[in-house]
Amino acid sequence: MRGTGRIVRFDDVRGYGFIAPDSGGEDVFLHANDLDFDRLLAKRGTRVSFDIEDGPRGKFATAVLITSEGSGRAGAGSKAAASDTDEYFDVFSAQEFKEAATEILLEATPSITGEQIVRIRAAFEGFARKHGWIE
C-alpha cells in the first residue's frame, strides 16, 4: 500500500527516523536504505510518499520519495519523465530547491558565507530551471 506523510525525525548518523502518515495512526519507521533520494534531504517536515510494509516490530516505509508540497494536485506531486525507461523524478518548486540547496551547502561546508550561498544557489537555480528540474 502506498502512503504519504511528513518526516517527523531522521537521524543521519544512525540512518533511521519516522514518518507521520497523512492517514493518521502510528508513525512509520524509516531506514536510510529505503530512501530513493539523498539522505541529506531527509529532514523534519519533508513531505514523502512511501510503500508501507508490516514487520515484526510494526510498520516500516520502503521506496521513499520526496513529494512536491502545496501543489494542490492529487497524487504524489509533480512528476516529469526522466527517460523512456519509465523512471520519474520530482520537480521542486523554486523555494523547495533553494531550501534543499542551502541545507546541503551548510552541511557540506559549515564555514560557507551567506553571500557565497546566495551566489551558488542562484547559479544552480538557473541551471535547474534550464533543465526543467524546478517549476
XYZ file of C-alpha atoms in Angstrom:
135
model
C 0.000 0.000 0.000
C 1.335 3.467 -0.932
C 1.023 6.304 1.559
C 2.079 9.905 2.038
C 3.222 11.855 5.070
C 5.912 14.017 6.643
C 9.223 13.036 8.153
C 8.936 13.782 11.883
C 12.557 12.961 12.674
C 15.561 11.440 10.949
C 18.987 10.749 12.443
C 21.510 10.842 9.601
C 24.232 9.310 11.803
C 22.137 6.323 12.856
C 20.373 6.163 9.494
C 16.779 5.952 10.644
C 13.759 8.025 11.575
C 9.982 8.131 11.452
C 7.219 9.358 9.140
C 3.833 10.643 10.342
C 1.385 9.253 7.763
C -1.290 11.609 6.400
C -3.832 8.835 7.018
C -3.150 9.038 10.769
C -2.171 6.284 13.137
C 1.250 5.320 14.433
C 4.410 6.787 12.951
C 6.059 4.588 10.319
C 9.700 3.514 10.760
C 12.078 4.844 8.084
C 15.542 3.430 7.336
C 18.143 5.212 5.179
C 18.422 2.159 2.897
C 14.783 2.678 1.870
C 15.267 6.290 0.726
C 15.096 6.786 -3.033
C 16.847 10.171 -2.647
C 19.938 11.599 -0.942
C 19.671 11.044 2.813
C 20.825 14.644 3.403
C 17.383 15.720 2.188
C 15.599 13.611 4.838
C 14.752 16.457 7.209
C 11.940 17.060 9.673
C 8.870 18.268 7.780
C 9.893 16.847 4.395
C 6.818 15.533 2.524
C 7.276 11.993 1.252
C 5.401 9.144 -0.389
C 6.244 5.579 0.545
C 5.174 1.950 0.474
C 4.023 0.641 3.844
C 5.001 -2.849 4.942
C 4.385 -4.761 8.161
C 7.384 -6.096 10.034
C 7.939 -7.874 13.338
C 8.273 -4.502 15.126
C 5.447 -2.694 13.323
C 5.013 -0.737 10.116
C 8.009 0.408 8.085
C 8.434 2.511 4.952
C 10.086 1.373 1.720
C 10.621 3.077 -1.670
C 10.500 6.514 -0.009
C 10.293 9.504 -2.385
C 10.174 13.251 -1.735
C 6.897 14.752 -2.960
C 6.107 18.301 -4.022
C 4.368 20.334 -1.363
C 1.453 22.676 -1.756
C 0.931 21.857 -5.407
C -2.804 21.417 -4.951
C -2.716 18.376 -7.210
C -3.711 14.867 -6.296
C -1.164 12.118 -6.084
C 2.499 12.153 -5.218
C 3.275 15.613 -6.539
C 4.673 16.971 -9.745
C 6.444 14.388 -11.851
C 8.351 14.610 -15.101
C 9.735 11.781 -17.181
C 13.447 11.210 -16.623
C 13.875 8.900 -19.585
C 11.970 6.444 -21.704
C 12.554 3.698 -19.111
C 9.502 4.719 -17.023
C 11.685 6.325 -14.339
C 10.373 9.522 -12.745
C 11.724 12.333 -10.594
C 10.145 15.075 -8.505
C 10.101 18.614 -9.847
C 10.747 21.012 -6.967
C 9.321 24.495 -6.588
C 11.995 27.196 -6.666
C 11.584 27.637 -2.887
C 11.954 23.893 -2.175
C 15.068 23.821 -4.349
C 16.604 26.817 -2.531
C 15.888 25.286 0.878
C 17.380 21.914 -0.084
C 20.429 23.555 -1.687
C 21.014 25.705 1.398
C 20.854 22.693 3.733
C 23.262 20.703 1.557
C 25.724 23.606 1.286
C 25.676 24.247 5.043
C 26.169 20.580 5.889
C 28.959 20.121 3.337
C 30.793 23.359 4.190
C 29.819 24.845 7.573
C 32.181 27.812 7.083
C 30.437 28.976 3.887
C 29.213 32.595 3.996
C 25.705 33.814 3.284
C 26.926 35.674 0.196
C 28.544 32.513 -1.164
C 25.347 30.532 -0.569
C 23.260 33.129 -2.420
C 25.624 33.133 -5.430
C 25.905 29.330 -5.621
C 22.143 28.849 -5.223
C 21.427 31.388 -7.966
C 23.796 29.622 -10.363
C 22.300 26.203 -9.607
C 18.742 27.546 -9.746
C 19.357 28.890 -13.260
C 20.844 25.557 -14.316
C 17.982 23.583 -12.724
C 15.342 25.807 -14.339
C 17.003 25.391 -17.757
C 16.809 21.595 -17.389
C 13.249 21.518 -16.027
C 14.272 20.346 -12.571
C 12.254 23.081 -10.832
C 8.909 24.686 -11.611
